[in-house]
Coordinates of N, CA and C in Angstrom, one line a residue:
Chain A
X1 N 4.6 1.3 -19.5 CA 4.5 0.7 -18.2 C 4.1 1.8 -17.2
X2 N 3.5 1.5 -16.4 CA 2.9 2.6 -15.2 C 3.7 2.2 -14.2
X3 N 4.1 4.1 -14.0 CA 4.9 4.3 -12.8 C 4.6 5.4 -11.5
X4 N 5.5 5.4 -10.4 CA 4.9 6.5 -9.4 C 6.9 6.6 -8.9
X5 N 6.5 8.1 -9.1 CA 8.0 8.6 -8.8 C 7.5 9.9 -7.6
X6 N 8.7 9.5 -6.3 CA 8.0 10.5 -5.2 C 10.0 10.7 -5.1
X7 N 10.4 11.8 -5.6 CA 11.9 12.2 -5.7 C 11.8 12.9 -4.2
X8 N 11.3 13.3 -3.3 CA 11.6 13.7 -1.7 C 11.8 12.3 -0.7
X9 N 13.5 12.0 -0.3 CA 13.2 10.7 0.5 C 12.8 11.2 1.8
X10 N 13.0 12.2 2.4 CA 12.8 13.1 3.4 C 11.9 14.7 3.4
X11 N 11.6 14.9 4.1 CA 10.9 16.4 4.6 C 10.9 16.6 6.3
X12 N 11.0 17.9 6.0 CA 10.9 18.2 6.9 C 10.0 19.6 7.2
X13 N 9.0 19.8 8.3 CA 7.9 20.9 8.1 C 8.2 21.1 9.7
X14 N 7.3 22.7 10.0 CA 7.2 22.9 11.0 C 5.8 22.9 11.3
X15 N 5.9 22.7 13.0 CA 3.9 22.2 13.3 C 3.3 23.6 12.9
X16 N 2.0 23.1 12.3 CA 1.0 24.5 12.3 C 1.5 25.1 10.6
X17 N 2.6 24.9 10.5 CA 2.8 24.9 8.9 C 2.5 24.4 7.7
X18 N 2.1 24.3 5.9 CA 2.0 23.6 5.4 C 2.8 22.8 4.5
X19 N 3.2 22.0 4.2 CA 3.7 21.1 3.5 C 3.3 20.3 2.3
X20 N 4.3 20.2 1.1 CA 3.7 19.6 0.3 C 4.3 18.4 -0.1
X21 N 4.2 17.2 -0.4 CA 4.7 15.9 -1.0 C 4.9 15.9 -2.5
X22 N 5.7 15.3 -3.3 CA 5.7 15.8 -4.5 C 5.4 14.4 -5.3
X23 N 4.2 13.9 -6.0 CA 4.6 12.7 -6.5 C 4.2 13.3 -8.4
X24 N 4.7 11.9 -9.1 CA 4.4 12.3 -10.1 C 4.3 10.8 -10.8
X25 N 3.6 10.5 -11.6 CA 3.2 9.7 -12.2 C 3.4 9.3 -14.2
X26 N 3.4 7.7 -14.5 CA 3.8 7.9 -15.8 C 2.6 6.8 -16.0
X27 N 1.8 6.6 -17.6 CA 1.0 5.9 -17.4 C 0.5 6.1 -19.0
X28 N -0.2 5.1 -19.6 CA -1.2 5.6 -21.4 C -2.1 4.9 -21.1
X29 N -2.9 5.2 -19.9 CA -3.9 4.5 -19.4 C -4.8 6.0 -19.4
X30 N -6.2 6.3 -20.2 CA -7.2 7.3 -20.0 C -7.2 7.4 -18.6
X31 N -7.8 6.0 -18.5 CA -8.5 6.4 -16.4 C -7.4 5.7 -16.2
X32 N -7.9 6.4 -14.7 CA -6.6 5.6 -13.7 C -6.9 6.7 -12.6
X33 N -6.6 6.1 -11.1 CA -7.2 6.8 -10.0 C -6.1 6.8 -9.2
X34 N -5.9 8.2 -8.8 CA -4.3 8.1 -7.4 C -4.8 8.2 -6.2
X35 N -4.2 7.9 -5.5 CA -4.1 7.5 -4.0 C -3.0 8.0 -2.9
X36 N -3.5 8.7 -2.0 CA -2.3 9.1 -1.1 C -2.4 7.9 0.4
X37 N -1.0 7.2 0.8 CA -1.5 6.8 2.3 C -0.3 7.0 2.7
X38 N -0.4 7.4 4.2 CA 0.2 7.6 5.5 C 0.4 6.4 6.3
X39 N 2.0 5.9 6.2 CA 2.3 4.8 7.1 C 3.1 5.3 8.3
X40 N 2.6 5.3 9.7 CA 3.2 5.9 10.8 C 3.9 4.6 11.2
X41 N 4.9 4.8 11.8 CA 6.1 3.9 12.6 C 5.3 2.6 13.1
X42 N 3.7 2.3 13.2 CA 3.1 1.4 13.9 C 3.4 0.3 12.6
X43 N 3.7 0.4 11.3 CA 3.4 -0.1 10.2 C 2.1 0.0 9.3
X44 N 0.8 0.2 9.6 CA -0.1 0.1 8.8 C -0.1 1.4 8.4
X45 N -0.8 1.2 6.6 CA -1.1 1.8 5.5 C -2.7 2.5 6.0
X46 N -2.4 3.7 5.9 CA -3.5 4.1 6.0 C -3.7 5.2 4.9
X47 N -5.2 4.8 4.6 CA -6.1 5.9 3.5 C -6.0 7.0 3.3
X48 N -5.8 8.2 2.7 CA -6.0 9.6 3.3 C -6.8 10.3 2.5
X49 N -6.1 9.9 0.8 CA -7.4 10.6 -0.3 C -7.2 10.0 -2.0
X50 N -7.7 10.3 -2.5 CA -8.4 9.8 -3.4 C -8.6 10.9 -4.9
X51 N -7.8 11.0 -5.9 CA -8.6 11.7 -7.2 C -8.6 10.9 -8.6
X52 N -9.2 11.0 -9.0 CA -9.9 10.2 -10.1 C -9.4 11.1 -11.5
X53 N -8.8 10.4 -12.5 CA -8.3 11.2 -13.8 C -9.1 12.2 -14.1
X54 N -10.2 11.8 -14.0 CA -11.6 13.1 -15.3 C -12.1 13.3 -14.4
X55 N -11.5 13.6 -13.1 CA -12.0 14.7 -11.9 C -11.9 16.3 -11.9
X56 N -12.8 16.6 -11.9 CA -12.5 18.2 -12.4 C -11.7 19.0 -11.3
X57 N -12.4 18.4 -10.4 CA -11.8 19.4 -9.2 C -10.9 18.4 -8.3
X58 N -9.8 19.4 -7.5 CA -9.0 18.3 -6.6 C -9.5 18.0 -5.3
X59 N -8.9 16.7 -5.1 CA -9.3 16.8 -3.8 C -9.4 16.4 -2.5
X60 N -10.2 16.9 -2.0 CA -9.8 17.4 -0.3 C -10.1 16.8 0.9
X61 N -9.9 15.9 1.7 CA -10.4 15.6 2.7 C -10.0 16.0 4.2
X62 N -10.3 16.8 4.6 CA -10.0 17.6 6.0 C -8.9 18.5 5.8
X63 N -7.6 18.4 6.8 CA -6.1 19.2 6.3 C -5.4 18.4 5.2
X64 N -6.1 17.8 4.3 CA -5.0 16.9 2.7 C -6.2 17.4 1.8
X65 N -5.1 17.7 0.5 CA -5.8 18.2 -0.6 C -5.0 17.6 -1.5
X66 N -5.4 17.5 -2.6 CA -4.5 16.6 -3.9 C -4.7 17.9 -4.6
X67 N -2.8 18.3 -4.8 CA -3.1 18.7 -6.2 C -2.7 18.8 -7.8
X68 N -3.4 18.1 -7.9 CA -3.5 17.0 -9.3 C -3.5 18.3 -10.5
X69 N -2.3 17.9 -11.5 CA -1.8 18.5 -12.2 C -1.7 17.2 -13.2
X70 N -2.9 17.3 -14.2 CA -2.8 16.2 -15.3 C -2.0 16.3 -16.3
X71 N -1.7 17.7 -16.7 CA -1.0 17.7 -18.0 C 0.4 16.9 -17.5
X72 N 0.8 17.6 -16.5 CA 2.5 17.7 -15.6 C 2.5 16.0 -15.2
X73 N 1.1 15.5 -15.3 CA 1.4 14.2 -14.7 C 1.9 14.3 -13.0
X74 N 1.2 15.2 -12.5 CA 2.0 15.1 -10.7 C 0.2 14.8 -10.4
X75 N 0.8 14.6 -9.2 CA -0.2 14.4 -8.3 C 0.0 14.8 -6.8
X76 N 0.1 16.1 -6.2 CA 1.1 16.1 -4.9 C -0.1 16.7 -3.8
X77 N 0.3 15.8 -2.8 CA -0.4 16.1 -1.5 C 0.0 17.1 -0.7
X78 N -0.9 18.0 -0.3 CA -0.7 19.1 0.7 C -1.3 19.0 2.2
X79 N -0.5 19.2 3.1 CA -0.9 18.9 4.2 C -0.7 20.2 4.8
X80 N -2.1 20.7 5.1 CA -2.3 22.0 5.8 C -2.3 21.9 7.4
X81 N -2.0 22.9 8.1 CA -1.7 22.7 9.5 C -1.3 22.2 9.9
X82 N -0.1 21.6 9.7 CA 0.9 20.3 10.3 C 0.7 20.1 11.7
X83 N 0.7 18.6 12.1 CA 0.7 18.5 13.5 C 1.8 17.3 13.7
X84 N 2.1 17.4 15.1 CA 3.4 16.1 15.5 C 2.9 15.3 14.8
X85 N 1.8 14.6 14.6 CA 1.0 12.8 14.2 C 1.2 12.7 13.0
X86 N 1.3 13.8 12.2 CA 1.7 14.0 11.0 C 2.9 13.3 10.4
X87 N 3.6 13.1 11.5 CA 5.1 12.7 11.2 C 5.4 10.9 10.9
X88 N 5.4 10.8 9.8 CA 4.9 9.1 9.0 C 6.3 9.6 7.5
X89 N 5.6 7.8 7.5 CA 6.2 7.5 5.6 C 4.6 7.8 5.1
X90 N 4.9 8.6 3.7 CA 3.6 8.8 2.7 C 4.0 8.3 1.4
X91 N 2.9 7.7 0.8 CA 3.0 7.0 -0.2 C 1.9 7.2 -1.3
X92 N 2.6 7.4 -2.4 CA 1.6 7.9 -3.3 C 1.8 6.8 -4.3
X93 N -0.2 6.2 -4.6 CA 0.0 5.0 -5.7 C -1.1 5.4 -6.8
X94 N -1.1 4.6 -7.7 CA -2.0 4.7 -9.2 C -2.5 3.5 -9.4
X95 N -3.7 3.4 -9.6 CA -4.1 2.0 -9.8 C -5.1 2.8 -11.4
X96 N -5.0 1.7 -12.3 CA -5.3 2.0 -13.6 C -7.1 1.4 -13.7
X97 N -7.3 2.1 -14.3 CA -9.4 2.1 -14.2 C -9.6 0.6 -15.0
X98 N -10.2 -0.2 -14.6 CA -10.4 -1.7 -15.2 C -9.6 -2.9 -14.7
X99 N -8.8 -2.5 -13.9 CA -7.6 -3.1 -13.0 C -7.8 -3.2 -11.3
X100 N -7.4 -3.9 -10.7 CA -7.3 -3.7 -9.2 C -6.0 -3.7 -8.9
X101 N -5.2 -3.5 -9.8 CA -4.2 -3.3 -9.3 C -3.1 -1.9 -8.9
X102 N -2.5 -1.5 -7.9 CA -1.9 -0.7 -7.5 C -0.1 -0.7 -7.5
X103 N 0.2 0.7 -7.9 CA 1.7 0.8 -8.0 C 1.9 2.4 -7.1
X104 N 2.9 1.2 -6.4 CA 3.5 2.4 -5.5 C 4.4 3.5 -5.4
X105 N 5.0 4.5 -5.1 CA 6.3 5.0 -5.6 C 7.3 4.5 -4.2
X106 N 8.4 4.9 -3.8 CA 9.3 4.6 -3.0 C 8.8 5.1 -1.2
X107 N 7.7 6.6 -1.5 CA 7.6 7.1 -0.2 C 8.3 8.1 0.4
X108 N 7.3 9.0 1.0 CA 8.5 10.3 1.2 C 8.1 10.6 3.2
X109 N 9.5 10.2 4.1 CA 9.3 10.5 5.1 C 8.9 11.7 5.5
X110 N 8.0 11.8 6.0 CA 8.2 13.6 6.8 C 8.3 13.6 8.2
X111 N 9.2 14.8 9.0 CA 9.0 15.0 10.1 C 8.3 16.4 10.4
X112 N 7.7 16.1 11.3 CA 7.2 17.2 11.9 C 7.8 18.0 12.9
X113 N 8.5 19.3 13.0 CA 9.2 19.8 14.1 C 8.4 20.5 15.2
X114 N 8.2 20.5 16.3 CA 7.7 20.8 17.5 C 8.4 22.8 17.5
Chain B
X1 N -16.8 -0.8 12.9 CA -16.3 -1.9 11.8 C -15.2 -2.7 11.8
X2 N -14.2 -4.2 11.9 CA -13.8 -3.9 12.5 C -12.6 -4.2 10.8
X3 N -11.3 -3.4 11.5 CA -10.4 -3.9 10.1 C -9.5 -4.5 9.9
X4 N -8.9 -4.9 8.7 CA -8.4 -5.8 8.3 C -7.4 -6.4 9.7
X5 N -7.0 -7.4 9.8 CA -6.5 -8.4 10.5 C -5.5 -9.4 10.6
X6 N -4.2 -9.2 10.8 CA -3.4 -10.2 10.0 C -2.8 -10.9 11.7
X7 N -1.8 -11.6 11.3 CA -1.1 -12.3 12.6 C -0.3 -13.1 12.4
X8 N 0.7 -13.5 12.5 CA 1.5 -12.7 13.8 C 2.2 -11.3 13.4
X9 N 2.3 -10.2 14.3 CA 2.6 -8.9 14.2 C 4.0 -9.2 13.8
X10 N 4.7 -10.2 14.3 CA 6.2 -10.5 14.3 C 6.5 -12.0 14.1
X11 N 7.3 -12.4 13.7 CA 8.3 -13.7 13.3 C 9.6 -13.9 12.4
X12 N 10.4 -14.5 14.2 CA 11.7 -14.6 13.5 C 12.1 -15.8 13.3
X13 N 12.6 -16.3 12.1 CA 12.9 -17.5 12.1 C 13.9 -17.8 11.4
X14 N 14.9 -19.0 11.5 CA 15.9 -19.1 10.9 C 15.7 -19.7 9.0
X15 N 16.8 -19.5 8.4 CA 16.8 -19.8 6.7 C 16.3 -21.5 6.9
X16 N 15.3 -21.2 5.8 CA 15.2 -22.8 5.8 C 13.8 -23.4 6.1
X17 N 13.7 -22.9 7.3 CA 12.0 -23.3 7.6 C 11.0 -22.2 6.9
X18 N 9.7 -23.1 7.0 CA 8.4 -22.6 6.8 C 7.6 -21.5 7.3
X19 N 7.1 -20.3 7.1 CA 6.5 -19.8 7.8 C 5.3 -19.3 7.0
X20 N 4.4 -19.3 7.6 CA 2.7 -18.5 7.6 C 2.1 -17.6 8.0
X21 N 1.4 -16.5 7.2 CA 1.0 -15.2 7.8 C -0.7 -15.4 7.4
X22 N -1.6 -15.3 8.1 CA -3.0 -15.7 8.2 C -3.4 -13.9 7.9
X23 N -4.8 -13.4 7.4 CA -5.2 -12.2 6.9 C -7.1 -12.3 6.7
X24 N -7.4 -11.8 7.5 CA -8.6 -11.8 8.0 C -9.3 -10.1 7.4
X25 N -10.0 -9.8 6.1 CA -10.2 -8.5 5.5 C -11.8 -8.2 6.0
X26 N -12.1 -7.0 5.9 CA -12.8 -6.4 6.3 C -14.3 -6.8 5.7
X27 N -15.0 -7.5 6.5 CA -16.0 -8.2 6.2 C -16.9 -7.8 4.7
X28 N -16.8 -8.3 4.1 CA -17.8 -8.1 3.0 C -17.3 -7.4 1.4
X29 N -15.8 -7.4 1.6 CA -14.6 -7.1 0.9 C -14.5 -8.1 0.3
X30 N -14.6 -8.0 -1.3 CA -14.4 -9.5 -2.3 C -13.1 -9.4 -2.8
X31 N -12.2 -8.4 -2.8 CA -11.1 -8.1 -3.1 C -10.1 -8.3 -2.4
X32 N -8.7 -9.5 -2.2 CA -7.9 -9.2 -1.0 C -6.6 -9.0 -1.4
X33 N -5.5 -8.7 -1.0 CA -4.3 -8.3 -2.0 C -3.1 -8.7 -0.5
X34 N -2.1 -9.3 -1.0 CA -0.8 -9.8 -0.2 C 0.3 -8.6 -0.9
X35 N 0.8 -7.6 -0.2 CA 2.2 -7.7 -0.5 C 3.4 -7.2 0.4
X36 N 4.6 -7.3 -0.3 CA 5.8 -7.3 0.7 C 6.4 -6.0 0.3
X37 N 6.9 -5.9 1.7 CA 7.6 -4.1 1.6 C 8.7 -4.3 2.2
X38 N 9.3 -4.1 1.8 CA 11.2 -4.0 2.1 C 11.6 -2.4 3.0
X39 N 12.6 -2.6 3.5 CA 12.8 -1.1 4.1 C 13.3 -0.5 3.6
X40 N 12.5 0.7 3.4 CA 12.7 2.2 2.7 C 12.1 2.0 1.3
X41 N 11.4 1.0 1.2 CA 10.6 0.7 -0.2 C 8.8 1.1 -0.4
X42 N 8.1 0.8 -0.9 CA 6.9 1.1 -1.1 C 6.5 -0.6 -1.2
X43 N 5.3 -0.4 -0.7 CA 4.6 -2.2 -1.1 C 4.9 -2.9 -2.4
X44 N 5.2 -3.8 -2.4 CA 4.8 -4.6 -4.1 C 4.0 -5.6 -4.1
X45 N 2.7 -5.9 -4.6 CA 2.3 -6.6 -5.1 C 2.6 -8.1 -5.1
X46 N 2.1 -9.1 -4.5 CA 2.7 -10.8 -4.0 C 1.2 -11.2 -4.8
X47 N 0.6 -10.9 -4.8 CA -1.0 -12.2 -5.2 C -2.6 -11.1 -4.8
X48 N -3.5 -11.3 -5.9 CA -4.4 -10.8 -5.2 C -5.3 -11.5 -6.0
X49 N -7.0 -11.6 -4.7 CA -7.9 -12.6 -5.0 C -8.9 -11.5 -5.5
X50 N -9.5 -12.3 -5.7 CA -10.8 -11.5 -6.1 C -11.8 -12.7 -5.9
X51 N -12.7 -12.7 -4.4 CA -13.1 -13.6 -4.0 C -12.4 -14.5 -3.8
X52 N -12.3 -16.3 -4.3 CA -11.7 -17.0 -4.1 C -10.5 -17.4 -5.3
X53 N -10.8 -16.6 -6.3 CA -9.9 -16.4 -6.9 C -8.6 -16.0 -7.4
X54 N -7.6 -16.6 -7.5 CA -5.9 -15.8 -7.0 C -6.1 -15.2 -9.0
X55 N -6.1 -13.3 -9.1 CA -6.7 -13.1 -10.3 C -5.1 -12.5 -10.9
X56 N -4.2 -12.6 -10.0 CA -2.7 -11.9 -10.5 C -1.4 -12.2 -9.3
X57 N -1.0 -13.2 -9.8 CA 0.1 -13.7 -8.9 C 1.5 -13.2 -10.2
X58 N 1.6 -12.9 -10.8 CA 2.7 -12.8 -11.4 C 4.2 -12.3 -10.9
X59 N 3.5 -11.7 -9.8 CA 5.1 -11.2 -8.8 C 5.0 -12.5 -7.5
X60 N 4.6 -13.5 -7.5 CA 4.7 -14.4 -6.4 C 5.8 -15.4 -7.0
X61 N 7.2 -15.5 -6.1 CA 8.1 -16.6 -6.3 C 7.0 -17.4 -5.9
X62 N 6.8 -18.5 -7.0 CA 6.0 -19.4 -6.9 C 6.9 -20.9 -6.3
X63 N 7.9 -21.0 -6.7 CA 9.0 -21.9 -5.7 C 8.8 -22.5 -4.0
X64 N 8.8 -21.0 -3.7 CA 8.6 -20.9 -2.8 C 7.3 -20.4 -1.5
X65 N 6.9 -19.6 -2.4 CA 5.2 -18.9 -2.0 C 4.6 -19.7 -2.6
X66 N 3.0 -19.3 -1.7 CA 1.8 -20.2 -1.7 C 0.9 -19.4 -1.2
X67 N -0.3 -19.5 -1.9 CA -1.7 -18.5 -1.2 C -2.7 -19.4 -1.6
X68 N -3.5 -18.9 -0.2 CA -4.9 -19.8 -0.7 C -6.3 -18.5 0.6
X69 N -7.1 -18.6 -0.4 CA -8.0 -17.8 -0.1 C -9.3 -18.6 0.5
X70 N -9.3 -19.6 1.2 CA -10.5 -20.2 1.2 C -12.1 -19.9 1.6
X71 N -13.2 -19.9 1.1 CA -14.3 -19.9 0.9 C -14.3 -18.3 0.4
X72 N -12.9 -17.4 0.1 CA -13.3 -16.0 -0.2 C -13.8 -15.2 0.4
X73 N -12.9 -15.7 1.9 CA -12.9 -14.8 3.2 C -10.9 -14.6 3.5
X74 N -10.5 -15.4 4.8 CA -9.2 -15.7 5.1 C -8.5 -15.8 4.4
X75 N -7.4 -15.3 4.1 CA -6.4 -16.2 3.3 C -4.7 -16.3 4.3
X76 N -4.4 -17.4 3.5 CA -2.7 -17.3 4.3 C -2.1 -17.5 2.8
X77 N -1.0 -16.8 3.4 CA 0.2 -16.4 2.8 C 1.6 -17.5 3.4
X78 N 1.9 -18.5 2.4 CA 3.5 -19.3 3.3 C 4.6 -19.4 2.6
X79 N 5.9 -19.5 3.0 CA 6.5 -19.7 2.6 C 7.6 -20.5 2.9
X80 N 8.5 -21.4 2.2 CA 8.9 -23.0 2.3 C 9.4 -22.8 1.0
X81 N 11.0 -23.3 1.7 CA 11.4 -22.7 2.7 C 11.9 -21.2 2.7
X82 N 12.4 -20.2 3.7 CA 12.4 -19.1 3.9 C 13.8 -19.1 3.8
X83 N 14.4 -17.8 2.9 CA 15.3 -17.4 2.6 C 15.7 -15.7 3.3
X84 N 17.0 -15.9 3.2 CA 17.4 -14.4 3.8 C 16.8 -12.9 3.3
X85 N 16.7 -13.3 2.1 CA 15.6 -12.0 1.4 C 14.4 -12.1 1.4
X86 N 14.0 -12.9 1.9 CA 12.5 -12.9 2.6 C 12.1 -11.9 3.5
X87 N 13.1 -11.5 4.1 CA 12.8 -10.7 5.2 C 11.9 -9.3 4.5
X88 N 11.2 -9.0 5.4 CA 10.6 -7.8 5.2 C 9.1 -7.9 5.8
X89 N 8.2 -6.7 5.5 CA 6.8 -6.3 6.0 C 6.0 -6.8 4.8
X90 N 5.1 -8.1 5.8 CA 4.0 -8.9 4.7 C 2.5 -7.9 4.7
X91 N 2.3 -7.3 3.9 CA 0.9 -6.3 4.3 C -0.1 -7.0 3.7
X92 N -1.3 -7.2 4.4 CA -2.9 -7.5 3.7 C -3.3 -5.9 3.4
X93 N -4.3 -6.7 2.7 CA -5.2 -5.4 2.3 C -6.5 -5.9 1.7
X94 N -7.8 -5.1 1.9 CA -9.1 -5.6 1.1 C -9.7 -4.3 0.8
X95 N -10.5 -4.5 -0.4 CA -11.0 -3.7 -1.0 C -12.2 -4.3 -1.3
X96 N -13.3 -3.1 -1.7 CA -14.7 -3.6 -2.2 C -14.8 -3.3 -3.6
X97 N -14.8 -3.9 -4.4 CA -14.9 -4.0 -5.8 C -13.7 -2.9 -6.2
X98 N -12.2 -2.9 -5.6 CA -11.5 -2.4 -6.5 C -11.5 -0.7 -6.2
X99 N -12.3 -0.5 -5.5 CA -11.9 1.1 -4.6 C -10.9 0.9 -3.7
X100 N -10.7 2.5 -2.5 CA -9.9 2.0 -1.9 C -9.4 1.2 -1.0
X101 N -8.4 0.9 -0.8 CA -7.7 -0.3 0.2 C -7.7 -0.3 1.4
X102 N -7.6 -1.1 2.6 CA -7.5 -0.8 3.2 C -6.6 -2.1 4.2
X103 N -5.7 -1.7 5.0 CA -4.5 -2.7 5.2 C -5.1 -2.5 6.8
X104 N -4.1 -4.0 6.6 CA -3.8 -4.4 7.8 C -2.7 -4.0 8.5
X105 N -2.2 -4.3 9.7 CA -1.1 -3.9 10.5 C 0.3 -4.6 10.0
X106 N 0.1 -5.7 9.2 CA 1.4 -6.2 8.7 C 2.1 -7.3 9.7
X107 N 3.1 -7.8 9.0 CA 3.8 -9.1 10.0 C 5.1 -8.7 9.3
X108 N 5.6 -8.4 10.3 CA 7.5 -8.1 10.3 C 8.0 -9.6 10.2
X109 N 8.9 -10.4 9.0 CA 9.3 -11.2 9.0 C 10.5 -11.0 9.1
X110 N 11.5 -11.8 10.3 CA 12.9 -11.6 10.2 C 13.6 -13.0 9.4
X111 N 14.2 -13.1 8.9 CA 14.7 -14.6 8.7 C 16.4 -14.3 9.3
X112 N 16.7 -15.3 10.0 CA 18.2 -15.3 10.3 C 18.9 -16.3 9.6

């Protein structure tokens, strides 16, 4: 059975600092694609990035980088240069290649300190 | 562009009655996905279409829930009647062939 385990219920970073989210995943699925999203207190799920199993490289979109550790089974997001906005629920999911379907882990708050 | 779409943002309603959450996805999205998020939880999975097709309801109390996707645009989401553990965040979401998601703002359901 495919799983998503995010063991930080909390964080806490300072602005301008980096931070990392810790997820890790279970799965006997070859492909399968992870997913990072940021839900801020408004409620909506928002996109942030994206790595793909038999991706060679991790990766990055603006201050978020995935870094995807296949053997370890993690998949953990880094958020470079923390800012206040930063401060949401993150959620890291797996959706398995031939599937549309997605699994979520529990979510890890972070705050951002001023 | 504009995105996904759901309504009402809120509804509180007592055990017992009916209620409906309508989900309007991002135009040209064949993929549409319902699910419910409890607090301090991660989304789970309620029904997802694929076009007009409901292609995995296996986590929908079907007793009680009901989805209908018509022409493989809108869909609503109801439930009849509404129980205490109902409560929680109804999220939409659409996708284009199964890449990423993208959600709606959600409908906070309270049941009293």
């Amino acid at each position: 059975a495919q799983k998503i385990t995010q063991t930080q219920p909390g964080m806490f970073v300072q602005e301008k600092e980096a931070v990392t989210l810790d997820c890790t995943y279970d799965t006997s699925d070859p492909s399968y694609g992870l997913f990072w999203y940021k839900q801020p207190s408004s409620g909506e799920m928002i996109f942030l990035i994206y790595q793909g199993s038999y991706d060679q490289q991790n990766a990055t979109e603006g201050r978020y980088s995935l870094n995807f550790q296949k053997a370890r089974k993690s998949a953990n997001l880094v958020i470079s240069a923390s800012q206040l906005g930063d401060s949401a629920m993150y959620f890291c999911a797996m959706r398995a290649s031939g599937t549309y379907k997605y699994i979520f882990g529990t979510g890890t708050r972070l705050k951002v300190l001023a | 562009e504009a995105g996904v779409v759901q309504s009402p943002r809120y509804k509180i309603i007592e055990k017992k009655q009916p209620v409906a959450f309508w989900c309007n996805p991002i135009s040209g999205h064949n993929t549409l996905y319902w699910y419910r998020q409890n607090l301090g939880q991660g989304p789970e999975l309620l029904i997802r279409y694929e076009n007009e097709e409901a292609v995995d309801d296996s986590q929908l109390p079907k007793d009680r829930f009901s989805a209908e996707r018509l022409k493989g645009v809108d869909s609503t989401l109801k439930i009849q009647p509404a129980e205490l553990g109902d409560s929680a965040v109804y999220l939409c979401a659409s996708s284009l062939e199964g890449y990423e998601q993208y959600f709606g703002p959600g409908t906070r359901l309270t049941v009293t």
